[in-house]
Coordinates of C-alpha atoms and ligand atoms in Angstrom, one line a residue:
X31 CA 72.1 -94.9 16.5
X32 CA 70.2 -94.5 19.5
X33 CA 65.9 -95.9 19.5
X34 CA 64.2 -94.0 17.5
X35 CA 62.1 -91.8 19.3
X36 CA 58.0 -92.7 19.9
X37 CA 56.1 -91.5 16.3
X38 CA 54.3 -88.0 16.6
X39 CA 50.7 -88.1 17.6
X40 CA 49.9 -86.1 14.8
X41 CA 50.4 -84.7 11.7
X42 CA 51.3 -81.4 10.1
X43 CA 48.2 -79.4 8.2
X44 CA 50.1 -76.4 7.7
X45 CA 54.4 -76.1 6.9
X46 CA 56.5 -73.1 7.4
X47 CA 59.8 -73.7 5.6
X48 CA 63.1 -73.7 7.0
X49 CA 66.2 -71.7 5.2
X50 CA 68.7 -74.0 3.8
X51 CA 72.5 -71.8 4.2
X52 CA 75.9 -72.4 3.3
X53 CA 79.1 -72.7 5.9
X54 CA 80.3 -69.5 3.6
X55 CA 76.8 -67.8 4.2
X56 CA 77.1 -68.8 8.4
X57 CA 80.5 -67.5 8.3
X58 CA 79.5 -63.9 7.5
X59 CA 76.1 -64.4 9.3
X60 CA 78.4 -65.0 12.6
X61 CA 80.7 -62.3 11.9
X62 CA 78.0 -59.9 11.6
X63 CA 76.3 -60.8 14.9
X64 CA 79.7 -60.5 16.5
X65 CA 80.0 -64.2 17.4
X66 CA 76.4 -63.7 19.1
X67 CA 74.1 -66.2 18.6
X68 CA 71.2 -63.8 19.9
X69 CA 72.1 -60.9 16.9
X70 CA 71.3 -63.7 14.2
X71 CA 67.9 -63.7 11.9
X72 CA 65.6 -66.1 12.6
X73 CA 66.0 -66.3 8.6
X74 CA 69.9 -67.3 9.1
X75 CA 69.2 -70.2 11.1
X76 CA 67.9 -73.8 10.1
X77 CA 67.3 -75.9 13.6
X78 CA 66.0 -72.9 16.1
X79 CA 66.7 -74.7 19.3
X80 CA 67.5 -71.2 20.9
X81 CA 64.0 -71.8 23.5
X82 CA 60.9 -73.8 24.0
X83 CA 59.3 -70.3 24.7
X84 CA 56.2 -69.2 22.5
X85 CA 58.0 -71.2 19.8
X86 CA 55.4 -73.7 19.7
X87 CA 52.8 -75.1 17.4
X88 CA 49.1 -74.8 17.2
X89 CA 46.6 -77.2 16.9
X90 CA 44.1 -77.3 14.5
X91 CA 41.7 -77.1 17.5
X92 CA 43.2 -73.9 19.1
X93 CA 43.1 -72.5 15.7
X94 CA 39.8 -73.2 15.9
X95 CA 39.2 -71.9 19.2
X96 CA 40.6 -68.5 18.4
X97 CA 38.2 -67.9 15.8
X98 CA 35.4 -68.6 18.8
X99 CA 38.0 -65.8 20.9
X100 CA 35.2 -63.0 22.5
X101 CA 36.8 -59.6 22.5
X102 CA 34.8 -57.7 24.4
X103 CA 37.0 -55.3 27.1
X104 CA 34.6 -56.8 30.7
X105 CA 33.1 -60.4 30.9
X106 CA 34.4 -61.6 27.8
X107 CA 32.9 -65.5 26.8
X108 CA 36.8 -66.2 26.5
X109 CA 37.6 -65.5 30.0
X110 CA 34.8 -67.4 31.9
X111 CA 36.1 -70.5 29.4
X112 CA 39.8 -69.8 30.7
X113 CA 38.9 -69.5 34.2
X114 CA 37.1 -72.8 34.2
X115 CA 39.7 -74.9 32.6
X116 CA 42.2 -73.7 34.7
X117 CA 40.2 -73.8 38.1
X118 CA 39.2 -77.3 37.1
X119 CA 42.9 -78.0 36.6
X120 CA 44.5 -76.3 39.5
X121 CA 41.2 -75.9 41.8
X122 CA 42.5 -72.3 42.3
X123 CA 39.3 -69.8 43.3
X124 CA 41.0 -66.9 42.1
X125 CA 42.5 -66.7 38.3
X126 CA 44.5 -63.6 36.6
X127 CA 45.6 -63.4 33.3
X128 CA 48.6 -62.2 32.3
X129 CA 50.8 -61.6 29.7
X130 CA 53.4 -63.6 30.9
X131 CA 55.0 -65.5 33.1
X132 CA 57.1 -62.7 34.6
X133 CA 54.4 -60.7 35.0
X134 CA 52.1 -63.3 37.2
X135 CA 55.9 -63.2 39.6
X136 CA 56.0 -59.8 39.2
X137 CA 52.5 -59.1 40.6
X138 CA 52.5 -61.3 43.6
X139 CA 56.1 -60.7 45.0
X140 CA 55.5 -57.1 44.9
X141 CA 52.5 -57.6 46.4
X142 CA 53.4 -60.2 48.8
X143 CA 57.0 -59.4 49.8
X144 CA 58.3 -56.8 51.9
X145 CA 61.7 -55.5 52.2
X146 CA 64.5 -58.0 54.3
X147 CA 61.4 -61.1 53.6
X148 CA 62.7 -64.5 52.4
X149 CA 61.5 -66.9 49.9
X150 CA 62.9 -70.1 49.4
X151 CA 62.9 -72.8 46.6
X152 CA 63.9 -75.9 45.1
X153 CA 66.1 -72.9 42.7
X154 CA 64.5 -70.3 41.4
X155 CA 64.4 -69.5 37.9
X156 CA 66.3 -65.8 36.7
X157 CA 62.8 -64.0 36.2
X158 CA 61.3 -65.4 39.9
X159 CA 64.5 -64.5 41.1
X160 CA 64.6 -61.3 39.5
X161 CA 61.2 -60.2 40.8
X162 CA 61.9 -61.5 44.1
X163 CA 64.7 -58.8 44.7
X164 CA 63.1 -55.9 42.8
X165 CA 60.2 -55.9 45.9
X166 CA 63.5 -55.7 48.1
X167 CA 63.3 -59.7 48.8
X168 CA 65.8 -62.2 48.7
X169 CA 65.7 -65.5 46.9
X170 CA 67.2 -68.4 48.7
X171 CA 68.1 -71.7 46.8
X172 CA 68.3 -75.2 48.5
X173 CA 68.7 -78.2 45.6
X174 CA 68.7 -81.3 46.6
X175 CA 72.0 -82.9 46.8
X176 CA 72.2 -85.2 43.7
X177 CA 71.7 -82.0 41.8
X178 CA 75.2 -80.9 42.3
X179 CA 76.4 -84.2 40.3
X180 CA 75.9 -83.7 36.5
X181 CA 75.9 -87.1 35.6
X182 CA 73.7 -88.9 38.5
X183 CA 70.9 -90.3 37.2
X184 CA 68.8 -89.6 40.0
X185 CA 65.3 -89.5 38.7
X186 CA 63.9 -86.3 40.8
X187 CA 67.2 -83.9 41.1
X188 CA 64.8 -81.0 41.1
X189 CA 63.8 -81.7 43.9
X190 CA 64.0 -79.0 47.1
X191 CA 66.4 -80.3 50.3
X192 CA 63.4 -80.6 52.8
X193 CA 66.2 -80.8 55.7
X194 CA 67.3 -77.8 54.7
X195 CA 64.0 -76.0 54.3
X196 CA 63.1 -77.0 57.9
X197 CA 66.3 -76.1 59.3
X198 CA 66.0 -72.3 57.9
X199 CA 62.1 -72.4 58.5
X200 CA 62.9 -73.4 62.5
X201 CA 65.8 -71.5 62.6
X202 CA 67.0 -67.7 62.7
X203 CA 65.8 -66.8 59.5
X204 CA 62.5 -68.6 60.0
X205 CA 60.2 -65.5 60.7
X206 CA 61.5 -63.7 57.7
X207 CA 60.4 -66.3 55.0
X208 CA 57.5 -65.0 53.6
X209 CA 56.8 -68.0 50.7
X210 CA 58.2 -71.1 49.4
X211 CA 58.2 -71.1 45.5
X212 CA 58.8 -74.9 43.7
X213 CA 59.7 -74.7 40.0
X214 CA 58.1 -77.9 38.1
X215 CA 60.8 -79.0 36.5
X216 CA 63.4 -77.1 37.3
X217 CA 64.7 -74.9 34.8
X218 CA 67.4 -73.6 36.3
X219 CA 68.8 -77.3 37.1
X220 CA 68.6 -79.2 33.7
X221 CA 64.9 -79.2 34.0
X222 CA 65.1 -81.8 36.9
X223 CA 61.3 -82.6 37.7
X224 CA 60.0 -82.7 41.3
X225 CA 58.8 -86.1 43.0
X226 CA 55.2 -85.6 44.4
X227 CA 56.6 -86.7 47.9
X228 CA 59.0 -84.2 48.2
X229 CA 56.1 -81.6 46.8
X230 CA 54.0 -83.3 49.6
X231 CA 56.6 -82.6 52.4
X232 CA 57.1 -79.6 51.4
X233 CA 53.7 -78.5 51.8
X234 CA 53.7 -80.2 55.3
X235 CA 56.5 -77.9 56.6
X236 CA 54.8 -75.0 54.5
X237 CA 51.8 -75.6 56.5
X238 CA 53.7 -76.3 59.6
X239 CA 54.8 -72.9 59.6
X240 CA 52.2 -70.9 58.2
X241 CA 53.9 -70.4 55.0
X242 CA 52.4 -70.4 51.6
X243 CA 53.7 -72.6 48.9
X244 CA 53.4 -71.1 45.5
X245 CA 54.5 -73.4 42.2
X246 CA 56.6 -71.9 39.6
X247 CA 54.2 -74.6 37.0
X248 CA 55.8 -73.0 34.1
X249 CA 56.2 -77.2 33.0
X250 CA 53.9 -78.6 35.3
X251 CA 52.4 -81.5 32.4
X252 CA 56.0 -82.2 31.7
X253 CA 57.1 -82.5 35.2
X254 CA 53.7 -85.0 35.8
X255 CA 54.6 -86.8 33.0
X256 CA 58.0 -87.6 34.4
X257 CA 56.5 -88.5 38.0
X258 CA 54.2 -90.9 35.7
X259 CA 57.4 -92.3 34.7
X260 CA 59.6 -92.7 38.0
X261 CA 57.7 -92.1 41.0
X262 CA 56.8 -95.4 42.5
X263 CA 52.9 -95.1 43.4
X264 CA 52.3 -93.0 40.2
X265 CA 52.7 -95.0 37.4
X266 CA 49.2 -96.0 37.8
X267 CA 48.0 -92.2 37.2
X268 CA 47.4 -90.1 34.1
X269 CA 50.1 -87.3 33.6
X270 CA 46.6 -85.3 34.3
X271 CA 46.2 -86.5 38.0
X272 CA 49.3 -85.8 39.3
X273 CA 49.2 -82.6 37.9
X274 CA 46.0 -81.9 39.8
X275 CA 47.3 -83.3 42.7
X276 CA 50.5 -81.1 42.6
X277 CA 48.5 -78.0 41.8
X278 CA 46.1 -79.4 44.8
X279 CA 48.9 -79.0 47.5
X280 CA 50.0 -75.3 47.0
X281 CA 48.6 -72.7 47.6
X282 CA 48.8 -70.6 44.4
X283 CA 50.8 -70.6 41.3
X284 CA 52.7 -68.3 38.5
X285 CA 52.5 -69.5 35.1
X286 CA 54.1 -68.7 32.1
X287 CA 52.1 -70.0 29.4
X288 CA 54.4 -69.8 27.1
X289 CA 55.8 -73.6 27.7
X290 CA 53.0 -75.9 29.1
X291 CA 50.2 -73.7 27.6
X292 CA 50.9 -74.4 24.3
X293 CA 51.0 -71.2 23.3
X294 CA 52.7 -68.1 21.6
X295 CA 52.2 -65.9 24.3
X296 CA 50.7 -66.1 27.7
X297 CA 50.1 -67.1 31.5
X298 CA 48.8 -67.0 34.9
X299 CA 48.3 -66.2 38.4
X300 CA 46.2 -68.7 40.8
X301 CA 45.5 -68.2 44.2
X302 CA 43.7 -69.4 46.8
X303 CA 43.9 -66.6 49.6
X304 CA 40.7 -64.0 48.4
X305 CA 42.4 -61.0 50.1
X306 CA 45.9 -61.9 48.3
X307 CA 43.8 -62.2 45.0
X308 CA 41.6 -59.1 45.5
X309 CA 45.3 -57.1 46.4
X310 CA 46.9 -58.8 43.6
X311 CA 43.9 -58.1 41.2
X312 CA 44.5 -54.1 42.0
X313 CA 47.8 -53.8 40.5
X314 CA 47.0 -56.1 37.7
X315 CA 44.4 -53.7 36.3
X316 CA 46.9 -51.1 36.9
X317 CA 50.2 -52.9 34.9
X318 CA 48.0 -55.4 33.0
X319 CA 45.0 -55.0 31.9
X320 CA 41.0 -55.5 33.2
X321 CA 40.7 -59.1 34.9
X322 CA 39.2 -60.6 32.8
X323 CA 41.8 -60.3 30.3
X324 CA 45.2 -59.5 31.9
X325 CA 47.3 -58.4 28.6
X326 CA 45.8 -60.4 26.5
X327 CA 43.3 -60.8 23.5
X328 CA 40.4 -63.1 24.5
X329 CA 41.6 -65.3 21.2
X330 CA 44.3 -65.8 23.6
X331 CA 42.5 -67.0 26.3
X332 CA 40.8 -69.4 24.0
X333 CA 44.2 -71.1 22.7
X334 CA 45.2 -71.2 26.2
X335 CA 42.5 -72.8 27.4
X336 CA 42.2 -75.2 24.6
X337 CA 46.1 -75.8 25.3
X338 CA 45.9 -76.6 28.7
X339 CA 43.0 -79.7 27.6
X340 CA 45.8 -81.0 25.4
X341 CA 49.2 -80.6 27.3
X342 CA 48.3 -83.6 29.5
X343 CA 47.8 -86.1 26.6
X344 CA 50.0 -89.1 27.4
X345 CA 50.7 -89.8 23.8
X346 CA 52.0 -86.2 23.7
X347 CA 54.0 -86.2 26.6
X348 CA 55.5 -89.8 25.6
X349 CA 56.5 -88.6 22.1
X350 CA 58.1 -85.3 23.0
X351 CA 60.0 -87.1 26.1
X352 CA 60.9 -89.9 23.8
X353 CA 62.7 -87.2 21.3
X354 CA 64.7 -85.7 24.3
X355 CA 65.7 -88.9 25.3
X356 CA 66.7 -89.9 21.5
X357 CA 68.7 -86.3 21.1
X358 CA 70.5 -87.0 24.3
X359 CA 71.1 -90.3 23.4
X360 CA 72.6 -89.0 20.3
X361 CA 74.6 -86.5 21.8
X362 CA 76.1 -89.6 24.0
X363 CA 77.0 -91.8 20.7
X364 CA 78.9 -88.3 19.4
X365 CA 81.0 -88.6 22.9
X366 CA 79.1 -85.5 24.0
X367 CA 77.9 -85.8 27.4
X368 CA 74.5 -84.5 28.5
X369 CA 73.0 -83.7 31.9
X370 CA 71.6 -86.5 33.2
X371 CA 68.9 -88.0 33.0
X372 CA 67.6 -85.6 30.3
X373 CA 64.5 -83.8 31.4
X374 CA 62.1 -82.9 28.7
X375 CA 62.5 -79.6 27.2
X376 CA 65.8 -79.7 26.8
X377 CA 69.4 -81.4 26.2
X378 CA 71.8 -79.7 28.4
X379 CA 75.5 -80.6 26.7
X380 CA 78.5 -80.0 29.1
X381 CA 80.8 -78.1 27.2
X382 CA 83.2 -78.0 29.7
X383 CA 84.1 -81.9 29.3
X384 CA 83.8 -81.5 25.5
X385 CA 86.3 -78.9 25.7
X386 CA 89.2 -79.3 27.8
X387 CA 91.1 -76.9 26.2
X388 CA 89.2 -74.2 26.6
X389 CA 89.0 -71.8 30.0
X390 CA 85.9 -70.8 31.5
X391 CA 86.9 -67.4 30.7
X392 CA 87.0 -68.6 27.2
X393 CA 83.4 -69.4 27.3
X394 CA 83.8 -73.4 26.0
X395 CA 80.1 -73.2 25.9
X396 CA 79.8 -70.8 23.7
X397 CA 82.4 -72.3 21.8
X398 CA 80.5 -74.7 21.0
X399 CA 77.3 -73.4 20.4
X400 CA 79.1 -71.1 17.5
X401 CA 80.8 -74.1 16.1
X402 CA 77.1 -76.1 16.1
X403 CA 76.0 -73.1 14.0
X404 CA 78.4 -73.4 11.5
X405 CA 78.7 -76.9 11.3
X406 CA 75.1 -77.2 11.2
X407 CA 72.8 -73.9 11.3
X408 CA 71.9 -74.8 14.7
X409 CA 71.2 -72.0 17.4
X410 CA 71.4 -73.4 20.5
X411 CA 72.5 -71.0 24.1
X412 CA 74.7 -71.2 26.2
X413 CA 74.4 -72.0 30.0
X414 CA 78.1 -71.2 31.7
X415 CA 80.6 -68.5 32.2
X416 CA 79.4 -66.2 29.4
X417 CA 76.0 -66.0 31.0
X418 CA 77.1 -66.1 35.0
X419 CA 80.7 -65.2 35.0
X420 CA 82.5 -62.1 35.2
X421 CA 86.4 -60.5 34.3
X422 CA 88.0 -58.5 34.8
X423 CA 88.7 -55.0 32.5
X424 CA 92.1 -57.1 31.3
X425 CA 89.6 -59.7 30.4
X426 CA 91.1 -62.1 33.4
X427 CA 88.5 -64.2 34.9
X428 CA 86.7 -63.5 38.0
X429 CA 84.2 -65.1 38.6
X430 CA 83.3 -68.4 36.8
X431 CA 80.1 -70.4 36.4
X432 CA 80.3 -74.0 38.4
X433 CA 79.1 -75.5 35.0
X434 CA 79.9 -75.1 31.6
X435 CA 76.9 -76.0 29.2
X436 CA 75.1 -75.5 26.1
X437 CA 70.9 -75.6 26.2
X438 CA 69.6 -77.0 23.2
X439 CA 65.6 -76.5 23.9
X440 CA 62.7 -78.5 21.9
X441 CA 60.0 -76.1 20.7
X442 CA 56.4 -78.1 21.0
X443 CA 55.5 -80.2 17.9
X444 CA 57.7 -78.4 15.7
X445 CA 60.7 -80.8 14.7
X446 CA 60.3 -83.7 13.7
X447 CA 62.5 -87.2 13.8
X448 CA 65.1 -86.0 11.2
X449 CA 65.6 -82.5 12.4
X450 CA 66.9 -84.1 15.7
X451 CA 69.3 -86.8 13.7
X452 CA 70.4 -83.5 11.8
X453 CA 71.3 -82.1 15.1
X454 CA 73.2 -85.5 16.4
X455 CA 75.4 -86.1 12.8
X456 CA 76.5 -82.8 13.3
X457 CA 77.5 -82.7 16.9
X458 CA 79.0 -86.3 16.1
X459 CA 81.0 -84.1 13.1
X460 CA 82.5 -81.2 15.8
X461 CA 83.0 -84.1 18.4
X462 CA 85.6 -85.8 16.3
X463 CA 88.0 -82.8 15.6
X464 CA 87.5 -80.7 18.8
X465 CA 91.2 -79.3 19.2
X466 CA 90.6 -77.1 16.7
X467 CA 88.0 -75.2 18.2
X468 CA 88.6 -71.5 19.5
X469 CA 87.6 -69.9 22.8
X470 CA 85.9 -66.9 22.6
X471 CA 86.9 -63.2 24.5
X472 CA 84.3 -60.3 24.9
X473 CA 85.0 -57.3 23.0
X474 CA 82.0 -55.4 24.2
X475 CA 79.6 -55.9 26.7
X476 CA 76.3 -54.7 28.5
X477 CA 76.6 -54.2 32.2
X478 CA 73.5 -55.8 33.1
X479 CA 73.0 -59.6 31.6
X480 CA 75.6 -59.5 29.1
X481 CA 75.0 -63.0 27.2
X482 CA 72.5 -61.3 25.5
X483 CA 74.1 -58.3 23.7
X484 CA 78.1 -58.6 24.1
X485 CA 80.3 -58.8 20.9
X486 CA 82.6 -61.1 20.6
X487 CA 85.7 -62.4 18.9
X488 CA 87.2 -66.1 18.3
X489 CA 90.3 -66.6 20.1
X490 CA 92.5 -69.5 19.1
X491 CA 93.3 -71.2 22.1
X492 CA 95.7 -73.8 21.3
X493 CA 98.1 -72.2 19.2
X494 CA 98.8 -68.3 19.7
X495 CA 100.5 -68.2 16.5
X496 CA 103.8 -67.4 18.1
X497 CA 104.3 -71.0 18.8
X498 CA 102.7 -73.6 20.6
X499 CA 101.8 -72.6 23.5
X500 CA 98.4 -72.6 24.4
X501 CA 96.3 -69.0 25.3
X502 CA 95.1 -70.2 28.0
X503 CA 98.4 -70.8 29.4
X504 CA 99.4 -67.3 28.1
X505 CA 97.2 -66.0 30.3
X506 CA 96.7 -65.8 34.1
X507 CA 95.0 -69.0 35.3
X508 CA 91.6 -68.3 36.8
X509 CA 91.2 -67.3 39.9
X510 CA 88.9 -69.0 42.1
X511 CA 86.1 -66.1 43.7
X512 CA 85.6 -66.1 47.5
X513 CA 82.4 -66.8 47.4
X514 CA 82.1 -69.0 43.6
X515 CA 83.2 -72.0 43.2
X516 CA 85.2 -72.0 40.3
X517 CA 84.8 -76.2 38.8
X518 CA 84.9 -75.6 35.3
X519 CA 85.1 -78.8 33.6
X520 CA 82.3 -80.6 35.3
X521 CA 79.0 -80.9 36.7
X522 CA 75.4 -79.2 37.1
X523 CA 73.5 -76.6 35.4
X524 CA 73.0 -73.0 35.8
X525 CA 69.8 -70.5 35.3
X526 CA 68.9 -70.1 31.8
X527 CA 66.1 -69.0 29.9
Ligands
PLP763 C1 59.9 -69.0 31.2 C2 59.9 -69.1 32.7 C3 59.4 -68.1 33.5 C4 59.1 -66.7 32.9 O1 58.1 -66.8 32.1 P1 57.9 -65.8 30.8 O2 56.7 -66.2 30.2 O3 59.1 -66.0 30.0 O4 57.8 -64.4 31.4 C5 59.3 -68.3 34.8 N1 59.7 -69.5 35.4 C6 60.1 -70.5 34.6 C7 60.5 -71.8 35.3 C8 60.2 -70.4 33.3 O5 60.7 -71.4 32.5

């Protein structure tokens, strides 16, 4: 068994229970959602490790707080309290509220971008990304190198290649970059965390050039937290410091709320530039609501605000990091390996390496993240080929993603010790018979983001029932895209949710 992780700093004042199902009652619960984890019940699954999005906990104090919540349409109490705990945290002048995360992106890119412009980041999450291109931009990734290699234990792999962001920013493409954007940690990489000196450089080239830099701080207490840990010349400062120093040397942020807020629903804009905020402001009133509450009720703001005070806590951040590192450790015992190191929100299983035997095209991913359910009634996602590849109308693979993983993500103070060794005894059950396992084919699919709504059927993959050959040698092997690399049973992660 791997060390116990550190004991919760608190205790639970109100339960929700948890449904208890059969294998015989997952069976037709899978059927049903056509082999979709997404099309399940919250009601058919035990372990929900689907996101650490809104799935969160309250405190007692924010609670509290939201009874104090001012709901008056202009000026409301709750927004001057918001506005001052996140200006004394980020020292950002200018503050909008917004619903979400997406919707803090969504307001400065369209605002900030113009057609053919450039932004360029350490990898931008699918949302950023998203937004990015709909104001007719283009979203340039540049990982650091050790990010490419799954298993390196390199503390900081979300980190951005600062040679390479001063080789565009001098060269050709130079005048069109219109913003840097650093994700803290990383989502779309494992949620790698960034070292405060590669933040720092970047902001010396940023400002070099006359570029803003924006942060993505969607994680920024659990990406402090981790520079607390393995940053030479911070383990001296609170997880609270280092994230006012991050926030200190950009020049705005998005946040979604939703993670490091500590809330159900929620987020931010920040910015330092007034005619950026006063532009920005306009078509937040117009998509979101009056500034001074963006989409949301001022109980909202209050929980937020009362969130952000407690995110920092060192005894918080130690506990939840300690249960990563304990189901990843788990996961290792089982003979599953895990991108490493594990970040904090979540345990990135590779699939791929688990599952030999089954093609990308086969989605061993999701082959796993089925079996995980009804082994265990754990939802977890998948982060491969289902979600980034493509096939063709024969169902013969295209495109495949360079990494074949499963997510599982940690809601905030929700599980507790056991529900993780509940997790790690069952992937330690599938890990012991794994030939058995089927691939999975796509019956029906959406043309736009597909892992969310396909159907899908279990295909055995190594006998076809005419003998023993496998399916996967039944079929054409994959062919690799021009422009993909097609590595399915290794390293890295991909964008995820
Ligand atoms: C979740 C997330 C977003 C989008 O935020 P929403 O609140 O889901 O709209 C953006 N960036 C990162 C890094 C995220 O994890």
């Amino acid at each position: 068994m791997g060390e116990a992780p550190i004991m919760e700093p608190f205790r639970a004042k109100v339960v929700e229970p948890i449904p208890f199902t059969t294998r015989a009652q997952r069976e037709r619960s899978l059927e049903r959602a056509h082999h979709n984890l997404f099309n399940l019940r919250a009601e058919e699954v035990t372990i929900d490790l689907l996101t650490d999005s809104g799935t969160g906990a309250l405190s007692a104090a924010q609670l509290a707080a939201a009874m104090l919540g001012d709901e008056s349409y202009a000026g409301a109490r709750s927004f001057h309290r918001f506005r001052q705990v996140v200006g004394d945290l980020t020292s950002y002048p200018h503050v909008l509220p917004v619903h979400q995360g997406r919707a803090a992106e969504r307001i400065l890119f369209s605002t900030l971008l113009g057609p053919g412009q450039i932004t360029l980041g350490n990898t931008h999450f699918d949302t950023t990304r998203a937004n990015v291109e709909l104001a007719g931009g283009q979203a340039r990734d540049l990982p650091c190198r050790e990010a490419a290699d799954l298993d390196s234990p390199h503390p900081f792999k979300g980190d951005i290649d600062v040679d390479a962001l001063h080789r565009t920013l001098t060269g050709p493409d130079g005048p069109r970059v219109a913003a840097v954007v650093m994700t803290l940690t990383s989502n779309g990489m494992g949620g790698q965390p960034v070292s405060m000196a590669n933040l720092a450089g970047t902001a010396r080239l940023c400002r070099a050039h006359g570029v803003p830099l924006f942060l993505d701080a969607a994680r920024f207490a659990e990406n402090a937290w981790l520079v607390t840990r393995n940053e030479p010349g911070y383990r001296d400062h609170s997880p609270r410091e280092v994230a006012e120093q991050a926030f200190r040397l950009a020049d705005g942020c998005t946040a979604s709320m939703k993670k490091d807020g500590l809330v159900n629903t929620g987020g931010f804009l920040g910015l330092r530039d007034p005619d950026l905020a006063q532009r920005c402001e306009l078509l937040l009133v117009a998509t979101e609501g009056f500034p001074t509450y963006g989409g949301l009720a001022g109980r909202d703001l209050d929980m937020l605000a009362q969130g952000l005070l407690e995110v920092t806590d060192p005894d918080y951040l130690r506990s939840r990091a300690g249960m990563t590192a304990y189901l990843a450790q788990l996961a290792r015992e089982a003979g599953v390996s895990v991108v490493e190191p594990p970040g904090v929100h979540a345990v990135y299983l590779n699939a791929g390496r688990l599952l030999p035997h089954i093609p990308p095209h086969r989605f061993p991913g999701h082959a796993l993240a089925c079996a995980l359910y009804l082994e265990g009634g754990i939802r977890g996602v998948e982060c491969g080929s289902l979600y980034l590849g493509k096939e063709d109308e024969h169902g013969n693979p295209l495109v495949s993603a360079p990494w074949e993983l499963l997510r599982l993500a940690i809601p905030r103070r929700v599980y507790s010790q056991s529900h993780i060794e509940h997790v790690g005894r069952t992937l330690a059950r599938i890990a012991r018979n794994t030939d058995r396992l089927p691939g999975y084919r796509i019956t029906e699919q959406a043309p736009l983001l597909r892992h969310f709504k396909s159907a899908l059927e279990p295909v055995p993959v190594h006998t076809d029932g005419f003998g023993a050959r496998t399916e996967s040698t039944a079929q054409p092997s994959p062919q690799p895209h021009p422009t993909t690399p097609v590595a399915p049973h290794q390293d890295a992660p991909t964008a995820s949710r």
